[in-house]
Amino acid sequence: MASYKRKLSFSEEDLSCPVCCDIFKDPLLLSCSHSVCKVCLQQFWESKGSPECPVCRRRSSKEDPHLNLALKNLCESFSAERSQRSSAGSEVLCSQHSEKLKLFCLEDQQLVCLVCRDSKSHKNHNFSPINEAALDLKEELKIELKPLQEKLKNFRDFKESCDETAGKIKIQTQHTERRIKEEFEMLHQFLEDEEAARIAALREEEEQKSQMTKEKMEKMSREISSLSDTIRAVEEEMGAEDVSFLQNYRTTITRTQCRLEHPERLSGALIHVEKHLEILKFTVWEEMQEIIHTPVTLNPITAHPQLVLSEDLTSVRFSDEKQKLPDNPERFGLYGAVLGSEGFNSGTHCWDVDVGGNKCWALGVMAVSEERKGAVFSRSGIWYMCYNDVEYRAGSTPKQATLLSVNRKLQKIRVTLDWDRGKLSFSDAVNNTHLHTLTHTFTERVFPFFNTHCKLFPLRILPVEMSVRPQHF
């Protein structure tokens, strides 16, 4: 015989105890055919003092009623089914009409039921099925996330640059300290106090620069963490159920509006090595009234990564190997150039450069305001003399340089800057023969400029012998 099952439907009221009004728990069957929870019946009988039915008040003929097993099984099945429906996610109903939310209003950006759709409050509005609306808005959020993801990448790259700068600061500090000690060893015992003062200044600058870099790194870490949390939260919302996603959409889209500014390069973060080294011998010159050497030293912070500077910062040569250096704003990015450590905005200054066998060089001055990245010779702000293994020229950027009439190979070039009179002169330092003079009304500080692409022969700034003589009145 084929089995036949008929599914009966029961409401929660049908399966509720008449005393506690909850779903039956261990229902007992009384002689009057009514059922009551075991605990409820015991409490009722204790309060009444007699075994009567809580529903019809008839006295029960049984003081120990039997368990209504069929009703118990039915209640357990009902509770299990209700629990399953709840865990699977019950339908969200409209708070106004208690109808299932089936649509999404595109104008109001909220979930609505069919009654809401036909109401006056949504008249002439456009609607979309929930699944379609969720799909469209998720695509919109993907677009909104892209700038955040790009910004996060920029912040991470910038933090990595900060890490490299911090390492470079440490290396510079160690190198500069060693150079300072070497200089002071040459100046004998009586300069020990000066040596301690210089090292203290270096340590102070290291602390300042390291602290500045640390603060930048900490700020980047906080902003990276903030962006990561925002992106993670938005992605979690995007992975939520459509209904939950749409309910939280306004809050989610607001979180994507990033107010963080793009990080700027660290300017002035590196140790000013030249400040600690360049005036050591000048101080000795004043104190000992003896000879001072090089009037100009090179600034390693400005040097192109393919330029190798000597330890005393007085010579420079070109290298095929590009050094891994921080891309700070002060550094040349395209041409193999480096600036002197000290700029001039008044007075007359002179320095000699040994070009020797160098076959490609340029010497002169450069304005402090000029950009050092890219093609610097295509912009104004450099006054120079150059050699390209064939001819000598002199001029100012971006104009075409003037060909010089030189019949001999020059070995040493003297550069003389008269800032107040607006003259930059070049001469042969061997025989003091004038080569060319550029004129310009200088309005800002200029720095000695050195450019080379020769690997075999460096450019060397030569010592200038100067002595201190007492002035007679």
XYZ file of C-alpha atoms in Angstrom:
473
model
C 0.000 0.000 0.000
C 1.425 3.350 -0.973
C 1.945 5.626 1.957
C 0.109 8.931 1.994
C 1.168 11.897 4.066
C -0.940 14.941 4.664
C 0.868 18.041 5.849
C -1.029 19.712 8.644
C -0.490 23.388 9.398
C -0.549 24.611 12.966
C -0.254 28.121 14.270
C 1.828 29.091 17.271
C -1.405 29.670 19.190
C -2.501 26.057 18.626
C 0.698 24.820 20.232
C 0.786 27.256 23.164
C 0.247 26.365 26.821
C -2.903 28.048 28.243
C -1.011 29.002 31.398
C 2.381 30.411 30.219
C 1.207 31.121 26.635
C 4.511 29.758 25.280
C 5.062 26.663 23.144
C 4.366 23.550 25.215
C 7.277 22.093 27.151
C 6.674 18.533 28.390
C 2.862 18.837 27.972
C 0.767 16.640 30.328
C -2.647 15.320 29.217
C -5.454 15.749 31.836
C -8.533 13.556 32.082
C -10.584 16.442 30.637
C -8.448 16.241 27.463
C -6.749 19.603 28.068
C -2.946 19.791 28.001
C -0.682 21.958 30.180
C 3.096 22.275 30.567
C 4.359 20.045 33.343
C 5.924 22.914 35.321
C 2.893 25.162 34.797
C 0.518 22.433 36.053
C 2.623 21.737 39.149
C 2.726 25.434 40.042
C -1.015 25.834 39.422
C -1.924 22.842 41.613
C 0.376 24.076 44.379
C -1.264 27.502 44.339
C -4.826 26.071 44.272
C -4.204 23.228 46.639
C -6.281 20.845 44.511
C -5.630 18.976 41.203
C -8.032 20.805 38.894
C -7.676 21.784 35.226
C -6.436 25.380 34.708
C -8.720 25.648 31.653
C -12.115 24.122 32.564
C -11.614 23.883 36.368
C -12.722 20.219 36.387
C -11.035 18.077 38.987
C -8.492 15.750 37.447
C -9.052 12.102 38.136
C -5.307 11.515 37.775
C -2.842 13.078 40.205
C 0.037 11.997 37.940
C -1.076 12.797 34.339
C 0.705 11.132 31.435
C 2.943 12.977 29.006
C 1.157 14.011 25.787
C 3.868 12.530 23.583
C 2.212 13.386 20.265
C 1.800 17.021 21.278
C 5.373 17.155 22.567
C 6.733 15.843 19.268
C 4.598 18.301 17.344
C 5.827 21.223 19.459
C 9.462 20.191 19.086
C 9.040 19.923 15.310
C 7.376 23.332 15.193
C 10.138 24.918 17.311
C 12.864 23.321 15.208
C 11.247 24.524 11.968
C 10.837 28.031 13.337
C 14.454 28.073 14.512
C 15.614 26.900 11.085
C 13.661 29.646 9.374
C 15.142 32.201 11.760
C 18.734 31.017 11.240
C 18.285 31.047 7.459
C 17.279 34.692 7.649
C 13.645 35.623 7.981
C 12.109 38.010 5.524
C 12.467 41.694 6.399
C 9.083 43.350 6.404
C 8.124 46.932 5.719
C 7.798 48.837 9.010
C 4.753 50.702 7.673
C 2.811 48.014 5.802
C 4.242 44.727 7.182
C 4.760 43.568 3.622
C 7.893 41.917 2.264
C 10.503 44.391 1.020
C 10.942 43.540 -2.645
C 12.079 46.773 -4.327
C 14.694 49.496 -3.957
C 13.710 53.125 -4.560
C 16.441 54.730 -6.683
C 15.464 58.282 -5.743
C 15.241 57.757 -1.956
C 17.815 54.924 -1.932
C 15.805 52.772 0.450
C 14.064 49.408 0.492
C 10.293 49.498 -0.145
C 7.393 47.070 -0.418
C 4.791 46.926 -3.181
C 2.402 49.091 -1.132
C 5.138 51.728 -0.676
C 5.727 51.727 -4.419
C 2.105 52.716 -5.060
C 1.956 55.277 -2.250
C 2.139 59.063 -2.678
C 5.519 59.278 -0.980
C 7.092 57.353 -3.883
C 4.995 58.722 -6.707
C 6.846 58.911 -10.043
C 9.941 57.292 -8.478
C 12.056 54.682 -10.210
C 12.466 51.249 -8.629
C 14.738 48.273 -9.092
C 14.560 44.693 -7.829
C 16.719 44.194 -4.751
C 19.242 41.935 -6.448
C 19.698 44.318 -9.402
C 20.002 47.380 -7.170
C 22.568 45.666 -4.962
C 24.598 44.622 -8.016
C 24.571 48.155 -9.478
C 25.520 49.819 -6.198
C 28.301 47.326 -5.549
C 29.744 48.225 -8.943
C 29.481 51.877 -7.962
C 31.320 51.155 -4.714
C 34.070 49.377 -6.654
C 34.651 52.596 -8.588
C 34.664 54.613 -5.367
C 37.168 52.199 -3.834
C 39.744 52.613 -6.601
C 40.939 56.093 -5.505
C 41.220 54.829 -1.929
C 43.243 51.843 -3.034
C 45.512 54.075 -5.131
C 45.947 56.449 -2.203
C 46.778 53.528 0.080
C 49.453 52.419 -2.396
C 50.888 55.952 -2.484
C 51.007 56.091 1.302
C 52.739 52.716 1.485
C 55.276 53.786 -1.149
C 55.877 57.021 0.743
C 56.359 55.150 4.020
C 58.885 52.875 2.293
C 60.709 56.009 1.104
C 60.694 57.274 4.700
C 62.232 53.984 5.838
C 65.013 54.365 3.257
C 65.568 57.974 4.307
C 65.862 56.937 7.953
C 68.525 54.397 6.993
C 70.363 56.979 4.907
C 70.323 59.430 7.820
C 72.015 56.802 9.981
C 74.676 56.094 7.351
C 75.280 59.794 6.818
C 75.628 60.327 10.540
C 78.193 57.546 10.867
C 80.164 58.718 7.835
C 80.112 62.372 8.893
C 81.182 61.518 12.422
C 84.157 59.623 11.091
C 85.128 62.536 8.823
C 84.800 64.989 11.682
C 87.091 62.862 13.850
C 89.668 62.616 11.068
C 89.696 66.389 10.652
C 90.122 66.993 14.333
C 92.969 64.477 14.578
C 94.812 66.616 12.016
C 94.269 69.740 14.109
C 95.978 68.365 17.258
C 94.999 68.206 20.881
C 93.859 71.759 21.524
C 90.849 71.302 19.171
C 89.209 68.536 21.224
C 86.638 70.903 22.660
C 85.661 72.042 19.164
C 85.414 68.434 18.034
C 82.985 67.610 20.854
C 80.874 70.618 19.954
C 80.676 69.598 16.290
C 79.671 66.044 17.099
C 77.049 67.328 19.515
C 75.594 69.520 16.749
C 75.554 66.557 14.411
C 73.804 64.393 17.001
C 71.263 67.120 17.614
C 70.513 67.413 13.903
C 70.321 63.640 13.618
C 67.812 63.596 16.465
C 65.770 66.359 14.853
C 65.810 64.794 11.406
C 65.170 61.294 12.734
C 62.311 62.598 14.882
C 60.825 64.424 11.901
C 61.093 61.283 9.764
C 59.689 59.160 12.619
C 56.690 61.474 12.980
C 56.084 61.300 9.224
C 56.322 57.514 9.338
C 53.974 57.316 12.323
C 51.514 59.601 10.547
C 51.711 57.433 7.425
C 51.183 54.322 9.561
C 48.069 55.856 11.126
C 46.697 56.939 7.768
C 47.527 53.586 6.184
C 45.786 51.849 9.108
C 42.790 54.162 8.749
C 42.551 53.572 5.010
C 42.999 49.821 5.464
C 40.217 49.730 8.081
C 37.931 51.758 5.807
C 38.585 49.543 2.794
C 38.171 46.396 4.889
C 34.861 47.667 6.318
C 33.551 48.622 2.880
C 34.602 45.263 1.450
C 32.852 43.480 4.317
C 29.680 45.471 3.622
C 29.954 44.557 -0.046
C 30.111 40.899 0.940
C 27.022 41.113 3.163
C 23.507 40.047 2.237
C 21.832 42.397 -0.257
C 19.265 43.619 2.243
C 21.848 44.332 4.918
C 24.126 45.910 2.325
C 21.431 48.241 1.066
C 20.313 49.161 4.559
C 23.863 50.268 5.403
C 24.652 51.702 1.971
C 24.438 55.370 2.915
C 26.825 54.912 5.812
C 29.150 52.784 3.674
C 29.381 55.273 0.787
C 30.105 58.062 3.268
C 33.123 56.137 4.600
C 34.663 56.076 1.114
C 34.957 59.883 0.982
C 38.628 60.101 1.971
C 39.837 63.448 3.310
C 43.495 62.464 3.603
C 45.946 64.603 1.636
C 48.508 63.076 -0.711
C 51.865 62.811 1.075
C 54.579 65.256 0.083
C 58.209 64.392 -0.341
C 60.414 64.935 2.685
C 62.259 68.199 2.051
C 65.290 68.943 4.179
C 65.089 65.551 5.915
C 68.664 64.477 5.271
C 71.614 65.489 7.398
C 73.286 68.698 6.176
C 76.704 67.104 5.988
C 78.230 70.239 4.518
C 77.309 72.317 7.560
C 79.304 69.984 9.786
C 82.324 69.682 7.506
C 82.735 72.753 5.379
C 83.785 75.302 8.013
C 86.001 73.136 10.165
C 89.229 74.350 8.583
C 87.902 77.889 8.400
C 87.449 77.823 12.186
C 90.948 76.450 12.521
C 92.159 79.224 10.212
C 90.665 81.825 12.519
C 91.974 80.199 15.684
C 95.427 79.150 14.453
C 95.972 81.937 11.906
C 97.279 79.432 9.416
C 96.380 78.158 5.956
C 92.809 77.417 4.850
C 92.135 75.158 1.899
C 89.161 74.682 -0.395
C 86.796 77.670 -0.531
C 83.982 75.507 -1.935
C 82.813 72.004 -0.984
C 80.171 69.840 -2.632
C 76.724 69.171 -1.221
C 75.994 65.382 -1.398
C 72.268 65.954 -0.858
C 72.114 67.552 -4.336
C 74.316 65.004 -6.168
C 72.825 62.900 -8.977
C 72.813 59.180 -7.997
C 75.503 58.406 -10.630
C 77.967 60.924 -9.206
C 80.574 59.712 -6.716
C 81.894 62.346 -4.320
C 85.171 62.130 -2.444
C 85.067 61.859 1.330
C 86.290 65.423 1.781
C 83.587 66.623 -0.665
C 86.089 68.335 -2.993
C 85.979 66.080 -6.091
C 83.297 64.365 -8.163
C 83.290 61.749 -10.916
C 80.627 59.983 -12.981
C 79.814 56.275 -12.546
C 77.852 53.785 -14.665
C 76.391 52.334 -11.484
C 73.470 54.257 -10.068
C 73.605 54.515 -6.281
C 70.469 53.852 -4.261
C 69.834 57.259 -2.728
C 66.667 58.979 -1.453
C 64.934 60.928 -4.226
C 64.765 64.090 -2.142
C 63.663 67.362 -3.831
C 67.168 68.865 -3.564
C 68.772 66.096 -5.671
C 69.349 66.329 -9.445
C 67.268 63.717 -11.236
C 68.373 63.741 -14.896
C 71.747 65.423 -15.380
C 74.975 64.356 -13.651
C 75.177 67.535 -11.604
C 75.925 68.602 -8.036
C 75.881 71.967 -6.273
C 78.305 73.573 -3.883
C 77.426 73.460 -0.218
C 77.224 77.237 0.250
C 75.260 79.735 -1.805
C 76.080 83.386 -2.388
C 73.804 86.444 -2.518
C 76.443 89.159 -2.204
C 80.160 89.782 -2.505
C 82.903 88.315 -4.697
C 83.809 84.629 -4.590
C 86.385 82.541 -6.439
C 87.177 78.843 -6.789
C 89.521 76.826 -9.002
C 88.577 73.490 -10.571
C 91.025 70.943 -11.984
C 89.288 69.510 -15.086
C 92.395 67.548 -16.157
C 91.550 64.917 -18.757
C 87.792 65.213 -18.199
C 86.133 65.273 -21.625
C 82.624 66.364 -20.673
C 82.010 68.995 -18.017
C 80.191 72.205 -17.132
C 81.057 74.728 -14.397
C 79.189 77.783 -13.183
C 76.404 78.808 -10.825
C 72.727 77.906 -10.463
C 69.861 79.895 -8.906
C 68.504 78.447 -5.668
C 64.884 78.532 -6.874
C 65.440 76.406 -9.962
C 63.878 72.943 -10.150
C 66.520 70.198 -10.115
C 64.447 67.405 -11.637
C 64.171 66.885 -15.382
C 66.001 68.799 -18.123
C 67.547 71.640 -16.122
C 69.467 72.991 -19.145
C 66.176 73.653 -20.934
C 65.101 76.092 -18.189
C 66.559 79.398 -17.097
C 68.690 79.754 -13.977
C 72.145 78.314 -14.872
C 75.183 80.357 -15.975
C 78.055 78.157 -17.123
C 81.119 77.289 -19.182
C 81.301 73.794 -20.698
C 83.498 71.423 -22.698
C 82.424 68.441 -24.836
C 85.797 67.000 -25.975
C 85.679 69.194 -29.087
C 84.990 72.793 -28.171
C 84.517 75.185 -25.288
C 81.328 77.201 -24.882
C 79.812 79.599 -22.331
C 76.278 80.897 -21.813
C 73.139 80.867 -19.720
C 70.165 78.526 -19.964
C 68.062 78.068 -21.983
C 69.870 80.143 -24.662
C 72.401 78.705 -27.081
C 75.909 78.893 -25.595
C 78.607 81.026 -27.227
C 81.575 79.262 -28.840
C 84.873 80.285 -27.191
C 88.110 80.762 -29.056
C 90.498 78.517 -27.130
C 93.559 77.070 -28.877
C 94.871 74.952 -26.046
C 93.632 72.186 -23.759
C 92.623 73.729 -20.460
C 93.650 71.967 -17.257
C 92.414 74.290 -14.512
C 89.453 76.664 -14.646
C 89.007 79.599 -12.280
C 85.392 80.639 -11.643
C 84.909 84.159 -10.254
C 81.494 85.390 -9.151
C 80.898 89.095 -8.527
C 77.292 88.894 -7.351
C 76.836 92.606 -6.670
C 78.070 93.673 -10.136
C 76.299 90.799 -11.870
C 79.377 89.158 -13.405
C 80.461 85.537 -13.698
C 83.970 85.177 -15.178
C 85.961 82.156 -16.339
C 89.745 82.136 -16.746
C 92.659 79.773 -17.202
C 93.948 79.295 -13.648
C 97.360 78.121 -14.914
C 98.350 81.436 -16.498
C 95.474 83.622 -15.257
C 94.197 84.218 -18.814
C 90.626 85.524 -19.136
C 88.314 83.252 -21.156
C 84.784 84.691 -20.950
C 82.494 86.801 -18.758
C 78.710 86.433 -18.431
C 76.633 89.340 -17.181
C 73.325 89.094 -15.357
C 71.505 91.033 -12.643
C 71.312 88.445 -9.886
C 68.273 88.725 -7.632
C 68.591 85.584 -5.519
C 71.131 83.260 -3.969
C 73.209 81.195 -6.396
C 75.206 78.021 -5.749
C 78.398 76.759 -7.440
C 77.357 74.304 -10.180
C 79.314 71.235 -11.342
C 78.313 68.859 -14.136
C 80.279 65.863 -15.451
C 79.704 62.641 -17.416
C 83.308 61.457 -17.418
C 84.137 58.227 -15.589
C 87.931 58.334 -15.861
C 88.755 61.826 -14.654
C 87.008 63.607 -11.758
C 86.450 67.327 -11.338
C 88.549 68.509 -8.368
C 88.079 71.736 -6.448
C 91.601 72.975 -5.765
C 92.890 74.342 -2.460
C 93.397 78.080 -2.305
C 96.191 79.266 -0.092
C 95.049 82.081 2.152
C 96.728 83.491 5.225
C 95.641 85.708 8.061
C 97.600 88.927 8.389
C 97.144 91.426 11.183
C 95.559 94.694 10.116
C 97.430 97.844 11.046
C 95.555 100.986 11.935
